[in-house]
Amino acid sequence: MEALDLARWQFGIITVYHFIFVPLTIGLSPLVAVMQTLWYKTGNERWLRLTKFFGKLLLINFAIGVATGIVQEFQFGMNWSEYSRFVGDIFGAPLAMEALAAFFIESTFLGLWIFGWDKLPKKLHLAMIWLVAFGTNLSAFFILAANSWMQHPVGAIFNAETGRAEMVDIGAVLSNPTLMTTFPHVITSALLTAGTFIVGISAWWMVKDVRAGRKDRAIDVYRPAMVLGLIVTLAAGVGVAISGDLQAKMMFEQQPMKMAAAEALCESADGASFSILAIGDLSDSCEGVSHVIEIPGLTSWMATGDWNAPITGVEDLQAQFTEKFGEGQNYVPPLAVTYWSFRLMIGMGVGSAALAAAALWLTRKGQVVDKRWFSTLALIAIPTPFLGAAFGWIFTEIGRQPWAVVPNPTGVDQVWMLTSQGVSTVVGPWSVILSMTSFTVLYAVLAVFWYKLMTRYAAEGVADSEPDVSPDNTDASGDRPLSFAY
């Protein structure tokens, strides 16, 4: 394999692995802050116990996420040095903002929150976790600003003397219309992930407690936690649908090839249908593909809001791109990956929906249940939004191929780059093989530790009691174990 193929595999493996942890951190941090706020407002120890319980899970996930995310930025200067040379002036700015502002905010205040339970007044300590939540979401904003610029470059010019793209308007980069639709979609999907996570764990424990004769704890602790998770899951689910629709319409304008490939729409059509299942050879040539199960007009509606709107197919788009950017290049992304990742992204929402529907019905009117199938459903549903977010990320990145920086159809002349042009000219295949193998093995080990820690502390459940050790409590003891130290 060539260095280009290996570098793409390495970046794909690391990015998808890292993104497993991202949605939970983004979504769970404000929900832990909400739990602590409820304790601060009501004084009910239940919410303190839940804060500590889900706070531990947040910390484990945060730590692994940070460790796996740092590697990505090193790749830009090594495997993808030509990419960095060409667009580093623009792409590096939001990444620097993320590191210098957002990451320092979340890491600094997370430390104060971990070790400040018995040292900071309640109100000030509560502010720490809210600042962590703000920092994680701000971090997502800056990273998405960089990625959105790759999807739709703005605020830049091409300098013919240096042969590089240069930023002329940071405001345009941070207000990119692509970013304005991508950011709410990512945040709502993160909240959906965290909400499902809380509902799943709480439902599993509720069933376990009822079956073990601890119905009072199920009613007092796990049902309220499940209700909070349900509220977030339902609201976030609506947000994902609305923001996803807006994002799809913008993609059809900015990256028509990506969305045509997502539908495996080979030929242009008026009132294009949305296929549930396509068969045939989903190769880049788009030959022999037939749609077996279709919803008439849905693709046209997703693109424009008009059920009868004309949609340009893959073959016509290939001809247009060839005329504009030159022959000898296949401008069609891998159809099989794009087509199925788009459907799996949407389909994985069934897990959260099924869990929410079952929980709403079974626990109506203040009930708690002991149905074993419900606890099984809760565990099965937990990973589905994680997978949905991962498939969404795969679709976003694979669908823009063969571009590293997609041409802006409305301007920004010559600020675009093929993926094949961005790979390093000096890093050879064996160097990439060595680093890719090392990181894959290391990440596999980290995955085992992450899974063991998450299941261990989730299986311990909420503590039976959690003393208020804050300085505001005059009865608090000065000695306590570091419950958040690992």
XYZ file of C-alpha atoms in Angstrom:
486
model
C 0.000 0.000 0.000
C 1.123 3.560 -0.643
C 1.733 6.105 2.087
C -1.474 7.920 1.083
C -3.671 4.862 1.696
C -1.940 4.064 4.974
C -2.141 7.666 6.201
C -5.855 7.722 5.439
C -6.376 4.453 7.321
C -4.414 5.740 10.295
C -6.298 9.015 10.492
C -9.611 7.225 10.055
C -8.907 4.682 12.790
C -7.740 7.295 15.284
C -10.539 9.747 14.497
C -13.361 7.215 14.771
C -11.874 5.759 17.954
C -11.480 9.213 19.527
C -14.991 10.240 18.508
C -16.487 7.390 20.533
C -15.722 9.379 23.703
C -16.473 12.885 22.444
C -20.315 12.876 22.423
C -20.582 11.510 25.962
C -18.176 14.104 27.357
C -19.935 16.978 25.586
C -23.401 15.804 26.595
C -22.777 14.407 30.080
C -20.855 17.401 31.497
C -23.886 19.775 31.459
C -26.140 17.000 32.778
C -23.833 16.389 35.736
C -23.926 20.156 36.265
C -27.737 20.013 36.240
C -27.699 17.250 38.868
C -25.394 19.267 41.118
C -27.571 22.341 40.593
C -30.625 20.363 41.715
C -28.740 19.356 44.865
C -27.702 22.956 45.478
C -31.274 24.209 44.995
C -33.194 21.468 46.823
C -30.691 20.152 49.340
C -31.882 16.631 48.478
C -28.981 14.203 48.973
C -30.288 12.106 46.069
C -28.898 14.600 43.574
C -25.524 14.771 45.329
C -25.244 10.980 45.120
C -26.189 11.034 41.437
C -23.709 13.850 40.763
C -20.882 11.836 42.280
C -21.951 8.653 40.479
C -22.231 10.065 36.962
C -19.332 12.425 37.681
C -17.004 9.451 38.032
C -18.140 8.053 34.691
C -17.652 11.486 33.109
C -14.092 11.700 34.417
C -13.112 8.291 33.075
C -14.528 9.128 29.655
C -12.907 12.586 29.662
C -9.462 11.214 30.467
C -9.503 8.605 27.682
C -10.909 11.159 25.246
C -8.082 13.602 25.906
C -5.417 10.912 25.600
C -6.751 9.713 22.248
C -7.398 13.179 20.813
C -3.916 14.639 21.151
C -2.510 12.263 18.527
C -4.725 13.692 15.791
C -3.059 17.079 15.793
C 0.416 15.555 15.473
C -0.673 13.838 12.274
C -1.352 17.161 10.574
C 2.317 18.051 10.804
C 3.620 14.591 9.963
C 1.526 12.327 7.711
C -0.336 15.339 6.299
C 2.406 17.955 6.212
C 1.538 19.107 2.672
C -2.000 19.773 3.828
C -0.691 21.767 6.792
C 1.678 23.713 4.552
C -1.163 24.694 2.221
C -3.973 25.566 4.666
C -2.304 25.610 8.084
C -2.669 29.394 8.261
C -6.459 28.988 8.395
C -7.015 25.492 9.749
C -4.582 25.975 12.634
C -6.271 29.122 14.011
C -9.443 27.519 15.461
C -7.407 24.536 16.679
C -5.096 26.931 18.542
C -8.130 28.658 20.038
C -9.452 25.297 21.153
C -6.189 24.412 22.884
C -5.436 27.809 24.432
C -8.951 28.719 25.509
C -11.478 25.899 25.573
C -9.230 23.017 26.659
C -7.534 25.071 29.381
C -10.951 26.118 30.696
C -12.326 22.606 30.914
C -9.147 21.009 32.275
C -8.435 23.727 34.866
C -11.935 23.898 36.253
C -12.349 20.133 36.093
C -9.381 19.852 38.456
C -10.939 22.400 40.801
C -14.210 20.505 40.693
C -12.583 17.134 41.414
C -10.572 18.267 44.419
C -12.690 21.194 45.596
C -15.616 19.420 47.222
C -14.393 20.163 50.763
C -12.453 23.328 49.937
C -14.781 25.529 47.873
C -18.149 26.965 48.925
C -21.075 25.134 47.355
C -21.975 27.948 44.978
C -18.415 28.420 43.773
C -17.888 24.678 43.436
C -21.096 24.438 41.381
C -19.725 27.130 39.068
C -16.691 24.898 38.393
C -18.720 22.112 36.775
C -20.717 24.612 34.735
C -17.447 26.075 33.460
C -16.334 22.549 32.555
C -19.559 22.085 30.583
C -19.017 25.443 28.889
C -15.425 24.507 28.053
C -16.333 21.155 26.494
C -18.941 22.761 24.264
C -16.615 25.642 23.373
C -13.962 23.080 22.472
C -16.460 21.387 20.164
C -17.247 24.736 18.535
C -13.631 25.502 17.626
C -12.905 21.985 16.373
C -16.052 22.029 14.263
C -15.045 25.463 12.952
C -11.845 23.901 11.611
C -13.664 20.910 10.143
C -16.447 23.057 8.661
C -13.818 25.148 6.884
C -12.567 21.956 5.200
C -16.141 21.243 4.119
C -16.787 24.818 2.938
C -13.771 27.185 2.857
C -14.513 30.855 3.619
C -12.546 33.897 4.774
C -9.438 32.916 2.801
C -7.517 33.760 -0.354
C -4.915 31.951 -2.411
C -1.463 33.561 -2.397
C 0.120 32.717 -5.744
C 3.591 33.803 -4.579
C 3.745 31.408 -1.628
C 1.423 28.789 -3.105
C -0.564 28.751 0.133
C -4.064 29.612 1.282
C -4.118 32.524 3.748
C -6.813 33.650 6.150
C -8.177 37.154 5.649
C -11.286 37.028 7.855
C -11.371 35.006 11.083
C -14.937 36.188 11.633
C -16.024 34.454 8.437
C -14.314 31.240 9.575
C -16.094 31.331 12.947
C -19.464 32.189 11.404
C -19.240 29.748 8.516
C -22.807 28.757 7.512
C -21.681 25.121 7.530
C -20.572 25.539 11.148
C -23.898 27.140 12.075
C -25.739 23.937 11.112
C -23.085 21.409 12.116
C -22.564 22.697 15.670
C -26.199 22.344 16.863
C -26.407 18.927 15.197
C -23.317 17.684 17.041
C -24.407 19.181 20.374
C -27.913 17.724 20.205
C -26.522 14.320 19.189
C -24.151 14.528 22.183
C -27.071 15.299 24.495
C -28.987 12.392 22.955
C -26.002 10.139 23.693
C -25.715 11.337 27.295
C -29.464 11.210 27.880
C -29.661 7.632 26.610
C -26.627 6.772 28.750
C -28.339 8.062 31.899
C -31.683 6.430 31.056
C -30.035 3.105 30.254
C -27.990 2.875 33.448
C -30.817 4.174 35.647
C -33.368 1.797 34.106
C -31.036 -1.175 34.556
C -30.480 -0.300 38.205
C -34.179 0.399 38.788
C -35.116 -3.103 37.619
C -32.287 -4.639 39.627
C -33.310 -2.827 42.823
C -36.994 -3.706 42.481
C -36.174 -7.387 41.915
C -33.844 -7.335 44.941
C -36.496 -5.835 47.219
C -35.013 -2.317 47.256
C -38.042 -0.625 45.742
C -37.631 2.482 47.886
C -34.185 3.225 46.403
C -35.497 2.605 42.896
C -38.250 5.171 43.485
C -36.094 7.696 45.324
C -32.897 7.619 43.232
C -33.027 5.839 39.901
C -36.471 6.835 38.709
C -35.759 10.604 39.071
C -32.438 10.118 37.271
C -34.231 8.237 34.494
C -36.839 10.990 34.186
C -34.089 13.596 33.793
C -32.428 11.456 31.129
C -35.762 10.958 29.349
C -36.440 14.691 29.182
C -33.010 15.277 27.662
C -33.320 12.308 25.277
C -36.683 13.439 23.910
C -35.673 17.095 23.549
C -32.322 16.184 21.997
C -33.992 13.731 19.618
C -36.174 16.526 18.254
C -33.105 18.775 18.012
C -31.149 16.122 16.102
C -33.977 15.742 13.583
C -34.408 19.490 13.005
C -30.679 20.301 12.828
C -30.072 17.236 10.652
C -32.693 18.418 8.175
C -31.091 21.875 8.005
C -27.652 20.333 7.606
C -28.831 18.067 4.782
C -30.297 20.998 2.854
C -27.046 22.924 3.211
C -24.994 19.918 2.126
C -27.052 19.620 -1.035
C -26.082 23.209 -1.869
C -22.409 23.011 -0.886
C -21.540 19.351 -1.573
C -24.067 17.920 -4.027
C -21.819 14.938 -4.765
C -21.803 13.873 -1.095
C -25.569 13.856 -0.838
C -26.054 12.190 -4.228
C -23.634 9.481 -3.093
C -25.526 9.134 0.201
C -28.574 8.184 -1.856
C -26.591 6.239 -4.501
C -28.465 8.445 -6.939
C -26.639 7.562 -10.126
C -28.839 9.434 -12.586
C -30.388 12.873 -12.206
C -34.080 12.814 -11.352
C -37.062 15.046 -10.657
C -38.744 14.178 -7.381
C -35.897 11.862 -6.381
C -36.898 9.016 -4.056
C -35.115 7.996 -0.863
C -34.069 4.362 -0.898
C -34.270 2.201 2.196
C -32.338 -0.526 0.404
C -30.170 -0.503 -2.710
C -28.656 -3.557 -4.337
C -26.015 -4.017 -6.983
C -22.395 -3.024 -7.253
C -22.013 0.141 -5.177
C -18.688 0.893 -6.819
C -17.496 4.325 -7.822
C -18.726 3.714 -11.343
C -22.310 3.527 -10.044
C -23.209 0.779 -12.495
C -25.894 -1.812 -11.879
C -27.341 -0.124 -8.791
C -31.078 -0.461 -8.263
C -33.211 0.840 -5.397
C -35.433 -1.904 -4.017
C -37.428 -0.080 -1.329
C -38.068 3.637 -1.869
C -39.964 6.556 -0.360
C -41.055 8.698 -3.339
C -39.794 12.287 -3.427
C -38.132 12.184 -0.019
C -34.597 12.889 -1.268
C -35.833 15.963 -3.155
C -37.645 17.141 -0.023
C -34.556 16.594 2.144
C -32.548 18.626 -0.360
C -34.851 21.544 -1.007
C -38.125 21.186 0.865
C -39.848 20.425 -2.454
C -40.989 16.850 -3.125
C -40.658 17.344 -6.901
C -37.356 19.249 -7.074
C -34.726 18.059 -9.592
C -31.641 16.444 -8.058
C -28.394 16.006 -9.987
C -27.066 12.452 -9.974
C -23.574 11.089 -9.461
C -22.790 10.582 -13.143
C -23.731 14.142 -14.173
C -21.828 15.570 -11.207
C -18.742 13.574 -12.200
C -18.942 15.133 -15.659
C -19.327 18.635 -14.194
C -16.365 18.194 -11.832
C -14.227 16.758 -14.620
C -14.942 19.789 -16.787
C -14.165 22.215 -13.976
C -11.231 20.562 -12.189
C -9.674 18.340 -14.822
C -9.697 14.795 -16.102
C -8.010 11.746 -14.622
C -9.680 12.026 -11.207
C -12.689 10.149 -9.851
C -14.703 12.740 -7.926
C -17.177 10.177 -6.560
C -16.700 9.186 -2.897
C -16.808 5.483 -1.934
C -20.491 4.812 -2.551
C -20.920 1.769 -0.323
C -19.459 3.481 2.748
C -21.280 6.757 2.126
C -24.615 5.091 1.384
C -24.658 2.737 4.370
C -23.060 5.067 6.925
C -25.796 7.617 6.166
C -28.502 5.028 6.834
C -26.823 3.575 9.901
C -26.427 7.088 11.307
C -30.199 7.552 11.077
C -31.108 3.963 11.946
C -29.182 3.891 15.206
C -31.637 6.443 16.571
C -34.089 3.556 16.915
C -32.259 2.402 20.047
C -32.803 5.660 21.920
C -36.396 5.915 20.647
C -37.258 2.360 21.727
C -35.776 2.851 25.191
C -37.554 6.186 25.652
C -40.910 4.763 24.522
C -40.620 1.746 26.820
C -39.498 3.855 29.779
C -42.315 6.388 29.328
C -44.946 3.640 29.189
C -43.656 1.380 31.954
C -42.918 4.127 34.492
C -46.008 6.269 33.919
C -47.819 7.554 37.011
C -44.731 7.131 39.181
C -44.336 3.391 38.662
C -41.136 1.360 38.854
C -40.813 -2.018 37.155
C -39.020 -5.321 37.550
C -39.221 -6.543 33.954
C -35.972 -8.190 32.966
C -36.482 -7.477 29.266
C -36.585 -3.762 30.059
C -33.157 -3.885 31.733
C -31.832 -5.817 28.716
C -33.253 -3.197 26.357
C -31.616 -0.491 28.483
C -28.165 -2.050 28.068
C -28.640 -2.665 24.336
C -29.795 0.920 23.750
C -26.809 2.586 25.457
C -24.286 2.074 22.607
C -26.709 2.922 19.769
C -26.306 6.737 19.862
C -22.520 6.266 20.157
C -22.617 4.215 16.965
C -24.988 6.666 15.298
C -22.610 9.559 16.014
C -19.635 7.532 14.763
C -21.405 6.621 11.517
C -22.383 10.266 11.101
C -18.745 11.284 11.396
C -17.715 8.589 8.911
C -20.350 9.830 6.469
C -19.206 13.445 6.846
C -15.545 12.656 6.219
C -15.763 9.865 3.645
C -18.511 11.676 1.752
C -16.285 14.646 0.900
C -13.640 12.486 -0.730
C -11.571 12.856 -2.860
C -11.278 16.345 -1.353
C -9.330 17.295 1.765
C -10.660 20.838 1.297
C -13.883 20.884 -0.712
C -14.167 23.640 -3.357
C -16.532 26.436 -2.373
C -19.132 26.573 -5.186
C -19.828 30.274 -4.531
C -16.284 31.640 -4.508
C -12.842 31.475 -2.809
C -10.874 30.727 -5.966
C -8.174 28.046 -5.850
C -8.635 27.343 -2.126
C -9.282 23.622 -2.458
C -7.184 20.501 -2.156
C -7.411 16.870 -3.134
C -6.634 14.386 -0.367
C -3.854 12.918 -2.504
C -2.162 16.342 -2.552
C -2.152 16.708 1.232
C -0.072 13.678 2.207
C 3.560 14.130 3.214
C 6.167 13.701 0.494
C 8.865 12.514 2.917
C 7.058 10.156 5.318
C 7.263 6.692 3.760
C 4.879 3.735 4.004
C 6.906 1.885 6.632
C 6.904 4.901 8.950
C 3.125 5.116 8.701
C 2.746 1.352 9.206
C 4.853 1.527 12.367
C 2.957 4.448 13.884
C -0.439 3.108 12.819
C 0.263 -0.315 14.321
C 1.603 1.203 17.545
C -1.351 3.500 18.039
C -3.897 0.840 17.134
C -2.445 -1.528 19.727
C -2.206 1.251 22.314
C -5.785 2.335 21.667
C -6.974 -1.259 21.963
C -5.370 -1.442 25.404
C -6.917 1.887 26.400
C -10.298 0.622 25.185
C -10.044 -2.339 27.561
C -9.194 -0.055 30.488
C -12.016 2.336 29.566
C -14.557 -0.476 29.337
C -13.395 -2.071 32.595
C -13.511 1.223 34.507
C -16.879 2.297 33.087
C -18.540 -1.055 33.787
C -16.914 -1.338 37.203
C -18.174 2.016 38.484
C -21.523 1.724 36.716
C -21.992 -1.700 38.350
C -21.233 -0.228 41.793
C -24.278 2.001 41.485
C -25.130 5.149 43.404
C -23.723 5.240 46.925
C -26.186 4.591 49.752
C -25.188 7.914 51.281
C -22.963 10.814 50.338
C -22.055 13.313 53.080
C -21.974 17.014 52.366
C -18.285 17.850 52.912
C -18.405 21.435 51.633
C -17.125 24.278 53.848
C -20.706 25.579 53.943
C -21.691 22.555 56.027
C -20.563 23.197 59.595
C -21.116 19.543 60.484
C -18.779 18.242 57.767
C -15.732 16.258 58.772
C -12.380 17.542 57.604
C -11.156 14.063 56.650
C -12.508 12.165 53.666
C -11.177 9.848 50.947
C -10.418 11.244 47.506
C -13.384 9.582 45.832
C -12.470 10.996 42.416
C -8.776 10.086 42.519
C -7.747 7.190 40.268
